[in-house]
Amino acid sequence: MRIEWVYRFIVKGLLLLALSMLALGGFTLFLGLSLAIKFIWIGLWILILIPLVPILTLFISSLVKGDMALILVSVVVMGIIIANLFLYGFGGVP
Amino acid sequence: MYNLLIGLVTCLGALMGSLLGLGGGFLIVPMLTIFLSIPIKTAVALSLLSILANSISASVVYVDRKVVNYRVGLILESTTMLGAIAGANVNIMARESYIYIVFGLVLLYVSYRMYRGRNIGESKGKEGGNLYLGVLVSFIAGFFSGLLGIGGGILKMPILVLLLSLPTRVAIGTSMFMISITSATGTFIYFVNGIINFIYAPYAVLGASLGAQLGSRLGFKIEAKRLRLLFSLVLIVFSLMMIGRGVGV
């Protein structure tokens, strides 16, 4: 899987999804609906987790190529992100 | 109406930041705190969130142009992320006045750099350079990013070009790739600690995204030297106001 494709289709798509969720949240907030917070919460989570996608892709492609150095650093970076998730949780679901 | 003002301010901050080749955090945080009286911790979290959206968007372009060195980016990011986590936690624990003062001092340094207007230059050595020092300095870049809600490109670029001898255009792409991960880490800490204001967040992100897009289109039409001089003065005023708030003047 090429990283350029992942960025062009998946990352771009997820970014658009996150921005749409935030826009929807902002609009429903403007209308005074309580549903707004849920949209914003989902949008923020998508935005925060997007950088995990290219790192995961780099990890998989380095596994295929057998590039040990890249496997190691991607595991370290992903490990920090996942450790953070376990350490801090999900910050209270609205 | 107030929410729309937040969108407008982040739009202006990102627009000016984009014209200057900065992420916008240096302008968004002072503008939110000075003009809209938003508490600095909330402003820092909103700024980091806006930078996250903009850096992901910019990364798509740089990856497409194949100017990202993933290996170097990920190696440096392992400590930058730890720095961002530390910085964000220090921000949450520290008194607001201290953050105002540190922000003001860093802003003074940025305005000086902008006034001098010198490029950091091209790399002279062979690609590779001093990776150990780069990894250490990256922690500091991450710390300031998490603490002050900035992308930290102003610190990452010298690391990538001078210490690791990457060509400038690769350094820009790699820096943006790194900023997206660092800002996501910092934003996460603020998010789970309830510092991100859900009411302001969508307006801040959408405003900043619009501003960055406008800035990248306008950038070529404005004379860079005058613009740099003007904004270095603006940044000095902002930095003095931030320090003034910190010391209670």
mmCIF file of C-alpha atoms in Angstrom:
data_model
loop_
_atom_site.group_PDB
_atom_site.id
_atom_site.type_symbol
_atom_site.label_atom_id
_atom_site.label_comp_id
_atom_site.label_asym_id
_atom_site.label_seq_id
_atom_site.Cartn_x
_atom_site.Cartn_y
_atom_site.Cartn_z
ATOM 1 C CA MET A 1 0.000 0.000 0.000
ATOM 2 C CA ARG A 2 1.517 3.315 -1.065
ATOM 3 C CA ILE A 3 1.557 6.115 1.479
ATOM 4 C CA GLU A 4 0.627 8.695 -1.205
ATOM 5 C CA TRP A 5 -2.622 6.837 -1.901
ATOM 6 C CA VAL A 6 -3.406 6.563 1.784
ATOM 7 C CA TYR A 7 -2.975 10.320 2.155
ATOM 8 C CA ARG A 8 -4.865 11.134 -1.045
ATOM 9 C CA PHE A 9 -7.893 8.976 -0.275
ATOM 10 C CA ILE A 10 -8.081 7.895 3.387
ATOM 11 C CA VAL A 11 -6.463 10.835 5.221
ATOM 12 C CA LYS A 12 -8.135 13.416 2.985
ATOM 13 C CA GLY A 13 -11.465 11.591 3.342
ATOM 14 C CA LEU A 14 -11.184 11.391 7.129
ATOM 15 C CA LEU A 15 -10.215 15.081 7.307
ATOM 16 C CA LEU A 16 -13.266 16.010 5.255
ATOM 17 C CA LEU A 17 -15.412 13.799 7.474
ATOM 18 C CA ALA A 18 -14.013 15.415 10.642
ATOM 19 C CA LEU A 19 -14.518 18.936 9.276
ATOM 20 C CA SER A 20 -18.045 18.043 8.138
ATOM 21 C CA MET A 21 -18.859 16.714 11.603
ATOM 22 C CA LEU A 22 -17.516 19.906 13.173
ATOM 23 C CA ALA A 23 -19.432 22.041 10.661
ATOM 24 C CA LEU A 24 -22.601 20.058 11.413
ATOM 25 C CA GLY A 25 -21.914 20.456 15.119
ATOM 26 C CA GLY A 26 -21.397 24.189 14.712
ATOM 27 C CA PHE A 27 -24.601 24.523 12.705
ATOM 28 C CA THR A 28 -26.742 22.492 15.108
ATOM 29 C CA LEU A 29 -25.180 24.459 17.967
ATOM 30 C CA PHE A 30 -26.322 27.614 16.208
ATOM 31 C CA LEU A 31 -29.840 26.154 16.172
ATOM 32 C CA GLY A 32 -29.577 25.322 19.857
ATOM 33 C CA LEU A 33 -29.804 21.538 19.533
ATOM 34 C CA SER A 34 -28.183 19.363 22.198
ATOM 35 C CA LEU A 35 -27.135 16.902 19.496
ATOM 36 C CA ALA A 36 -24.394 19.377 18.531
ATOM 37 C CA ILE A 37 -21.996 18.262 21.255
ATOM 38 C CA LYS A 38 -22.101 14.659 19.967
ATOM 39 C CA PHE A 39 -21.233 15.756 16.435
ATOM 40 C CA ILE A 40 -18.379 17.914 17.731
ATOM 41 C CA TRP A 41 -17.091 15.106 19.956
ATOM 42 C CA ILE A 42 -17.006 12.660 17.029
ATOM 43 C CA GLY A 43 -15.380 15.268 14.768
ATOM 44 C CA LEU A 44 -12.663 15.980 17.325
ATOM 45 C CA TRP A 45 -11.905 12.299 17.828
ATOM 46 C CA ILE A 46 -11.602 11.667 14.087
ATOM 47 C CA LEU A 47 -9.272 14.674 13.798
ATOM 48 C CA ILE A 48 -7.080 13.510 16.694
ATOM 49 C CA LEU A 49 -6.800 9.937 15.400
ATOM 50 C CA ILE A 50 -6.089 10.786 11.740
ATOM 51 C CA PRO A 51 -2.255 10.884 12.209
ATOM 52 C CA LEU A 52 -2.405 7.263 13.350
ATOM 53 C CA VAL A 53 -3.437 6.210 9.815
ATOM 54 C CA PRO A 54 -0.176 7.144 7.996
ATOM 55 C CA ILE A 55 1.921 5.749 10.856
ATOM 56 C CA LEU A 56 0.035 2.451 10.643
ATOM 57 C CA THR A 57 0.516 2.451 6.861
ATOM 58 C CA LEU A 58 4.256 3.080 7.244
ATOM 59 C CA PHE A 59 4.411 0.243 9.758
ATOM 60 C CA ILE A 60 2.639 -2.196 7.434
ATOM 61 C CA SER A 61 4.696 -1.208 4.383
ATOM 62 C CA SER A 62 7.944 -1.480 6.357
ATOM 63 C CA LEU A 63 6.859 -4.944 7.543
ATOM 64 C CA VAL A 64 6.373 -5.971 3.916
ATOM 65 C CA LYS A 65 9.759 -4.514 2.897
ATOM 66 C CA GLY A 66 11.486 -5.825 6.022
ATOM 67 C CA ASP A 67 12.798 -2.352 6.900
ATOM 68 C CA MET A 68 13.672 -2.959 10.555
ATOM 69 C CA ALA A 69 14.529 0.654 11.438
ATOM 70 C CA LEU A 70 11.190 1.962 10.179
ATOM 71 C CA ILE A 71 9.330 -0.910 11.871
ATOM 72 C CA LEU A 72 10.986 0.023 15.164
ATOM 73 C CA VAL A 73 10.284 3.764 15.038
ATOM 74 C CA SER A 74 6.694 3.314 13.854
ATOM 75 C CA VAL A 75 6.103 0.841 16.693
ATOM 76 C CA VAL A 76 7.536 3.361 19.190
ATOM 77 C CA VAL A 77 5.373 6.227 17.879
ATOM 78 C CA MET A 78 2.221 4.071 17.720
ATOM 79 C CA GLY A 79 3.061 2.729 21.174
ATOM 80 C CA ILE A 80 3.126 6.245 22.628
ATOM 81 C CA ILE A 81 -0.260 7.052 21.047
ATOM 82 C CA ILE A 82 -1.856 3.803 22.257
ATOM 83 C CA ALA A 83 -0.296 4.151 25.727
ATOM 84 C CA ASN A 84 -1.796 7.635 25.904
ATOM 85 C CA LEU A 85 -5.224 6.280 25.012
ATOM 86 C CA PHE A 86 -5.003 3.670 27.773
ATOM 87 C CA LEU A 87 -3.572 6.164 30.258
ATOM 88 C CA TYR A 88 -6.064 8.968 29.739
ATOM 89 C CA GLY A 89 -9.113 7.171 28.336
ATOM 90 C CA PHE A 90 -11.621 8.870 26.107
ATOM 91 C CA GLY A 91 -12.262 12.022 28.072
ATOM 92 C CA GLY A 92 -15.899 11.429 28.920
ATOM 93 C CA VAL A 93 -18.404 10.492 26.217
ATOM 94 C CA PRO A 94 -21.082 13.211 25.925
ATOM 95 C CA MET B 1 -22.360 35.760 17.555
ATOM 96 C CA TYR B 2 -19.407 35.335 19.925
ATOM 97 C CA ASN B 3 -18.688 31.922 18.371
ATOM 98 C CA LEU B 4 -18.587 33.499 14.928
ATOM 99 C CA LEU B 5 -16.109 36.061 16.251
ATOM 100 C CA ILE B 6 -13.880 33.180 17.374
ATOM 101 C CA GLY B 7 -14.080 31.764 13.843
ATOM 102 C CA LEU B 8 -13.190 35.176 12.422
ATOM 103 C CA VAL B 9 -10.206 35.630 14.747
ATOM 104 C CA THR B 10 -8.783 32.159 14.021
ATOM 105 C CA CYS B 11 -9.383 32.779 10.308
ATOM 106 C CA LEU B 12 -7.369 36.027 10.509
ATOM 107 C CA GLY B 13 -4.647 34.371 12.608
ATOM 108 C CA ALA B 14 -4.273 31.444 10.216
ATOM 109 C CA LEU B 15 -4.413 33.781 7.192
ATOM 110 C CA MET B 16 -1.611 35.990 8.521
ATOM 111 C CA GLY B 17 0.356 32.947 9.713
ATOM 112 C CA SER B 18 0.059 31.378 6.290
ATOM 113 C CA LEU B 19 1.257 34.611 4.594
ATOM 114 C CA LEU B 20 4.306 34.577 6.852
ATOM 115 C CA GLY B 21 5.020 30.874 6.442
ATOM 116 C CA LEU B 22 4.108 30.152 10.076
ATOM 117 C CA GLY B 23 1.488 27.762 11.373
ATOM 118 C CA GLY B 24 -0.598 30.554 12.879
ATOM 119 C CA GLY B 25 -0.408 29.505 16.518
ATOM 120 C CA PHE B 26 1.794 32.495 17.345
ATOM 121 C CA LEU B 27 -1.030 34.763 16.193
ATOM 122 C CA ILE B 28 -4.142 32.761 17.110
ATOM 123 C CA VAL B 29 -3.346 32.474 20.837
ATOM 124 C CA PRO B 30 -2.600 36.201 21.446
ATOM 125 C CA MET B 31 -5.554 37.279 19.291
ATOM 126 C CA LEU B 32 -7.984 35.013 21.158
ATOM 127 C CA THR B 33 -6.732 36.120 24.567
ATOM 128 C CA ILE B 34 -6.278 39.842 23.843
ATOM 129 C CA PHE B 35 -9.279 40.569 21.595
ATOM 130 C CA LEU B 36 -11.826 38.047 22.893
ATOM 131 C CA SER B 37 -10.604 37.637 26.497
ATOM 132 C CA ILE B 38 -10.566 33.849 26.203
ATOM 133 C CA PRO B 39 -8.516 32.209 29.006
ATOM 134 C CA ILE B 40 -5.042 31.365 27.709
ATOM 135 C CA LYS B 41 -5.359 27.627 28.399
ATOM 136 C CA THR B 42 -8.533 27.424 26.299
ATOM 137 C CA ALA B 43 -6.871 29.549 23.593
ATOM 138 C CA VAL B 44 -3.815 27.282 23.529
ATOM 139 C CA ALA B 45 -6.024 24.180 23.165
ATOM 140 C CA LEU B 46 -8.074 25.786 20.377
ATOM 141 C CA SER B 47 -4.914 26.906 18.590
ATOM 142 C CA LEU B 48 -3.410 23.423 18.733
ATOM 143 C CA LEU B 49 -6.658 21.963 17.395
ATOM 144 C CA SER B 50 -6.665 24.446 14.499
ATOM 145 C CA ILE B 51 -3.015 23.648 13.735
ATOM 146 C CA LEU B 52 -3.868 19.938 13.722
ATOM 147 C CA ALA B 53 -6.504 20.383 11.006
ATOM 148 C CA ASN B 54 -4.266 22.668 8.934
ATOM 149 C CA SER B 55 -1.165 20.474 9.218
ATOM 150 C CA ILE B 56 -3.062 17.349 8.108
ATOM 151 C CA SER B 57 -4.404 19.278 5.132
ATOM 152 C CA ALA B 58 -0.906 20.567 4.249
ATOM 153 C CA SER B 59 0.659 17.106 4.762
ATOM 154 C CA VAL B 60 -1.584 15.687 2.018
ATOM 155 C CA VAL B 61 0.023 18.152 -0.432
ATOM 156 C CA TYR B 62 3.614 17.498 0.709
ATOM 157 C CA VAL B 63 3.196 13.704 0.667
ATOM 158 C CA ASP B 64 1.785 13.942 -2.841
ATOM 159 C CA ARG B 65 4.906 15.905 -3.895
ATOM 160 C CA LYS B 66 7.080 13.181 -2.293
ATOM 161 C CA VAL B 67 9.010 15.656 -0.121
ATOM 162 C CA VAL B 68 8.555 13.916 3.239
ATOM 163 C CA ASN B 69 11.328 11.920 4.906
ATOM 164 C CA TYR B 70 9.225 9.515 6.996
ATOM 165 C CA ARG B 71 12.165 7.781 8.632
ATOM 166 C CA VAL B 72 13.663 11.000 10.032
ATOM 167 C CA GLY B 73 10.190 12.364 10.830
ATOM 168 C CA LEU B 74 9.197 9.326 12.872
ATOM 169 C CA ILE B 75 12.543 9.059 14.683
ATOM 170 C CA LEU B 76 12.315 12.707 15.780
ATOM 171 C CA GLU B 77 8.613 12.377 16.517
ATOM 172 C CA SER B 78 9.249 9.706 19.156
ATOM 173 C CA THR B 79 10.695 12.396 21.458
ATOM 174 C CA THR B 80 8.669 15.322 20.074
ATOM 175 C CA MET B 81 5.483 13.526 21.118
ATOM 176 C CA LEU B 82 6.832 12.968 24.625
ATOM 177 C CA GLY B 83 7.721 16.682 24.732
ATOM 178 C CA ALA B 84 4.206 17.625 23.607
ATOM 179 C CA ILE B 85 2.671 15.422 26.322
ATOM 180 C CA ALA B 86 4.953 17.022 28.939
ATOM 181 C CA GLY B 87 4.269 20.542 27.642
ATOM 182 C CA ALA B 88 0.498 20.109 27.607
ATOM 183 C CA ASN B 89 0.527 18.660 31.141
ATOM 184 C CA VAL B 90 2.730 21.525 32.379
ATOM 185 C CA ASN B 91 0.287 23.994 30.798
ATOM 186 C CA ILE B 92 -2.641 22.336 32.572
ATOM 187 C CA MET B 93 -0.848 22.454 35.947
ATOM 188 C CA ALA B 94 0.855 25.861 35.653
ATOM 189 C CA ARG B 95 -0.572 29.227 36.671
ATOM 190 C CA GLU B 96 -1.994 31.258 33.790
ATOM 191 C CA SER B 97 0.348 34.173 34.489
ATOM 192 C CA TYR B 98 3.410 31.987 33.868
ATOM 193 C CA ILE B 99 2.050 30.809 30.525
ATOM 194 C CA TYR B 100 1.398 34.428 29.491
ATOM 195 C CA ILE B 101 4.996 35.357 30.330
ATOM 196 C CA VAL B 102 6.578 32.350 28.574
ATOM 197 C CA PHE B 103 4.374 32.938 25.535
ATOM 198 C CA GLY B 104 5.363 36.616 25.458
ATOM 199 C CA LEU B 105 9.071 35.797 25.632
ATOM 200 C CA VAL B 106 8.849 33.166 22.871
ATOM 201 C CA LEU B 107 6.873 35.677 20.782
ATOM 202 C CA LEU B 108 9.666 38.237 21.218
ATOM 203 C CA TYR B 109 12.153 35.684 19.875
ATOM 204 C CA VAL B 110 9.884 34.926 16.898
ATOM 205 C CA SER B 111 9.484 38.633 16.096
ATOM 206 C CA TYR B 112 13.280 39.061 16.205
ATOM 207 C CA ARG B 113 13.711 36.117 13.839
ATOM 208 C CA MET B 114 11.087 37.581 11.552
ATOM 209 C CA TYR B 115 12.696 41.041 11.613
ATOM 210 C CA ARG B 116 16.123 39.641 10.705
ATOM 211 C CA GLY B 117 14.388 37.717 7.956
ATOM 212 C CA ARG B 118 17.336 35.444 7.306
ATOM 213 C CA ASN B 119 16.729 32.038 5.908
ATOM 214 C CA ILE B 120 18.118 29.221 7.974
ATOM 215 C CA GLY B 121 20.118 28.360 4.851
ATOM 216 C CA GLU B 122 20.660 25.172 2.941
ATOM 217 C CA SER B 123 22.184 22.068 4.423
ATOM 218 C CA LYS B 124 25.900 21.686 3.784
ATOM 219 C CA GLY B 125 26.641 18.216 5.026
ATOM 220 C CA LYS B 126 25.624 14.787 3.870
ATOM 221 C CA GLU B 127 22.059 13.782 4.667
ATOM 222 C CA GLY B 128 22.053 12.142 8.079
ATOM 223 C CA GLY B 129 23.843 14.648 10.304
ATOM 224 C CA ASN B 130 23.642 14.589 14.074
ATOM 225 C CA LEU B 131 20.567 12.483 14.765
ATOM 226 C CA TYR B 132 21.128 12.152 18.521
ATOM 227 C CA LEU B 133 21.216 15.921 19.033
ATOM 228 C CA GLY B 134 18.221 16.254 16.700
ATOM 229 C CA VAL B 135 16.227 13.800 18.812
ATOM 230 C CA LEU B 136 17.093 15.732 21.986
ATOM 231 C CA VAL B 137 16.252 19.158 20.557
ATOM 232 C CA SER B 138 13.007 17.735 19.136
ATOM 233 C CA PHE B 139 11.831 17.096 22.672
ATOM 234 C CA ILE B 140 12.133 20.844 23.359
ATOM 235 C CA ALA B 141 10.229 21.671 20.147
ATOM 236 C CA GLY B 142 7.464 19.297 21.231
ATOM 237 C CA PHE B 143 7.424 20.737 24.738
ATOM 238 C CA PHE B 144 6.849 24.286 23.485
ATOM 239 C CA SER B 145 4.269 23.045 21.012
ATOM 240 C CA GLY B 146 2.246 21.380 23.774
ATOM 241 C CA LEU B 147 2.798 24.200 26.261
ATOM 242 C CA LEU B 148 1.992 27.163 24.003
ATOM 243 C CA GLY B 149 -0.289 25.724 21.322
ATOM 244 C CA ILE B 150 2.108 26.341 18.444
ATOM 245 C CA GLY B 151 3.129 24.026 15.617
ATOM 246 C CA GLY B 152 6.792 24.376 16.513
ATOM 247 C CA GLY B 153 7.955 24.582 12.893
ATOM 248 C CA ILE B 154 10.226 27.486 13.847
ATOM 249 C CA LEU B 155 12.233 25.035 16.000
ATOM 250 C CA LYS B 156 11.814 21.948 13.831
ATOM 251 C CA MET B 157 13.123 23.527 10.628
ATOM 252 C CA PRO B 158 16.608 24.323 12.048
ATOM 253 C CA ILE B 159 16.781 20.775 13.447
ATOM 254 C CA LEU B 160 15.949 19.226 10.089
ATOM 255 C CA VAL B 161 18.082 21.526 7.937
ATOM 256 C CA LEU B 162 21.073 22.381 10.117
ATOM 257 C CA LEU B 163 21.392 19.321 12.337
ATOM 258 C CA LEU B 164 20.136 16.599 10.001
ATOM 259 C CA SER B 165 21.180 18.210 6.711
ATOM 260 C CA LEU B 166 17.887 17.661 4.901
ATOM 261 C CA PRO B 167 17.239 19.762 1.785
ATOM 262 C CA THR B 168 14.944 22.691 2.665
ATOM 263 C CA ARG B 169 11.925 21.509 0.673
ATOM 264 C CA VAL B 170 12.140 18.030 2.236
ATOM 265 C CA ALA B 171 12.545 19.663 5.658
ATOM 266 C CA ILE B 172 9.339 21.698 5.125
ATOM 267 C CA GLY B 173 7.368 18.580 4.159
ATOM 268 C CA THR B 174 8.831 16.496 6.983
ATOM 269 C CA SER B 175 8.209 19.307 9.485
ATOM 270 C CA MET B 176 4.538 19.473 8.440
ATOM 271 C CA PHE B 177 4.211 15.672 8.714
ATOM 272 C CA MET B 178 5.713 15.915 12.223
ATOM 273 C CA ILE B 179 3.511 18.865 13.240
ATOM 274 C CA SER B 180 0.374 16.851 12.423
ATOM 275 C CA ILE B 181 1.460 14.108 14.873
ATOM 276 C CA THR B 182 2.740 16.496 17.571
ATOM 277 C CA SER B 183 -0.381 18.664 17.498
ATOM 278 C CA ALA B 184 -2.616 15.563 17.604
ATOM 279 C CA THR B 185 -0.769 14.401 20.735
ATOM 280 C CA GLY B 186 -1.045 17.804 22.432
ATOM 281 C CA THR B 187 -4.688 18.212 21.413
ATOM 282 C CA PHE B 188 -5.452 14.769 22.841
ATOM 283 C CA ILE B 189 -4.089 15.753 26.272
ATOM 284 C CA TYR B 190 -6.166 18.951 26.316
ATOM 285 C CA PHE B 191 -9.205 17.044 25.037
ATOM 286 C CA VAL B 192 -9.176 14.321 27.688
ATOM 287 C CA ASN B 193 -8.560 16.907 30.418
ATOM 288 C CA GLY B 194 -11.637 18.863 29.329
ATOM 289 C CA ILE B 195 -9.712 22.010 28.325
ATOM 290 C CA ILE B 196 -11.067 22.059 24.765
ATOM 291 C CA ASN B 197 -14.238 24.086 24.714
ATOM 292 C CA PHE B 198 -16.763 22.166 22.594
ATOM 293 C CA ILE B 199 -18.776 25.302 21.884
ATOM 294 C CA TYR B 200 -15.810 27.187 20.416
ATOM 295 C CA ALA B 201 -13.991 24.240 18.780
ATOM 296 C CA PRO B 202 -15.910 23.928 15.477
ATOM 297 C CA TYR B 203 -15.768 27.657 14.780
ATOM 298 C CA ALA B 204 -12.047 27.829 15.612
ATOM 299 C CA VAL B 205 -11.153 24.849 13.397
ATOM 300 C CA LEU B 206 -13.292 25.880 10.448
ATOM 301 C CA GLY B 207 -12.146 29.508 10.692
ATOM 302 C CA ALA B 208 -8.486 28.500 10.776
ATOM 303 C CA SER B 209 -8.924 26.083 7.855
ATOM 304 C CA LEU B 210 -10.519 28.849 5.779
ATOM 305 C CA GLY B 211 -7.785 31.325 6.764
ATOM 306 C CA ALA B 212 -4.972 28.923 5.851
ATOM 307 C CA GLN B 213 -6.543 28.228 2.451
ATOM 308 C CA LEU B 214 -6.969 31.965 1.750
ATOM 309 C CA GLY B 215 -3.414 32.676 2.934
ATOM 310 C CA SER B 216 -1.860 30.070 0.657
ATOM 311 C CA ARG B 217 -3.617 31.705 -2.319
ATOM 312 C CA LEU B 218 -2.842 35.322 -1.339
ATOM 313 C CA GLY B 219 0.767 34.659 -0.308
ATOM 314 C CA PHE B 220 2.316 35.272 -3.685
ATOM 315 C CA LYS B 221 0.698 38.670 -4.179
ATOM 316 C CA ILE B 222 2.050 40.446 -1.120
ATOM 317 C CA GLU B 223 5.579 41.829 -0.835
ATOM 318 C CA ALA B 224 7.350 39.583 1.661
ATOM 319 C CA LYS B 225 9.871 42.078 3.096
ATOM 320 C CA ARG B 226 7.322 44.724 4.090
ATOM 321 C CA LEU B 227 4.962 42.105 5.388
ATOM 322 C CA ARG B 228 7.678 40.609 7.579
ATOM 323 C CA LEU B 229 8.588 43.997 9.026
ATOM 324 C CA LEU B 230 4.947 44.851 9.709
ATOM 325 C CA PHE B 231 4.227 41.561 11.428
ATOM 326 C CA SER B 232 7.398 41.619 13.485
ATOM 327 C CA LEU B 233 6.079 44.905 14.919
ATOM 328 C CA VAL B 234 2.646 43.357 15.495
ATOM 329 C CA LEU B 235 4.263 40.399 17.248
ATOM 330 C CA ILE B 236 6.313 42.729 19.504
ATOM 331 C CA VAL B 237 3.098 44.517 20.530
ATOM 332 C CA PHE B 238 1.392 41.151 21.177
ATOM 333 C CA SER B 239 4.358 39.854 23.151
ATOM 334 C CA LEU B 240 4.453 42.967 25.355
ATOM 335 C CA MET B 241 0.706 42.685 25.954
ATOM 336 C CA MET B 242 1.061 39.004 26.862
ATOM 337 C CA ILE B 243 3.948 39.695 29.253
ATOM 338 C CA GLY B 244 1.939 42.615 30.677
ATOM 339 C CA ARG B 245 -0.980 40.289 31.398
ATOM 340 C CA GLY B 246 1.381 37.782 32.961
ATOM 341 C CA VAL B 247 2.860 40.261 35.401
ATOM 342 C CA GLY B 248 -0.548 41.821 36.049
ATOM 343 C CA VAL B 249 -0.043 45.245 34.414
#
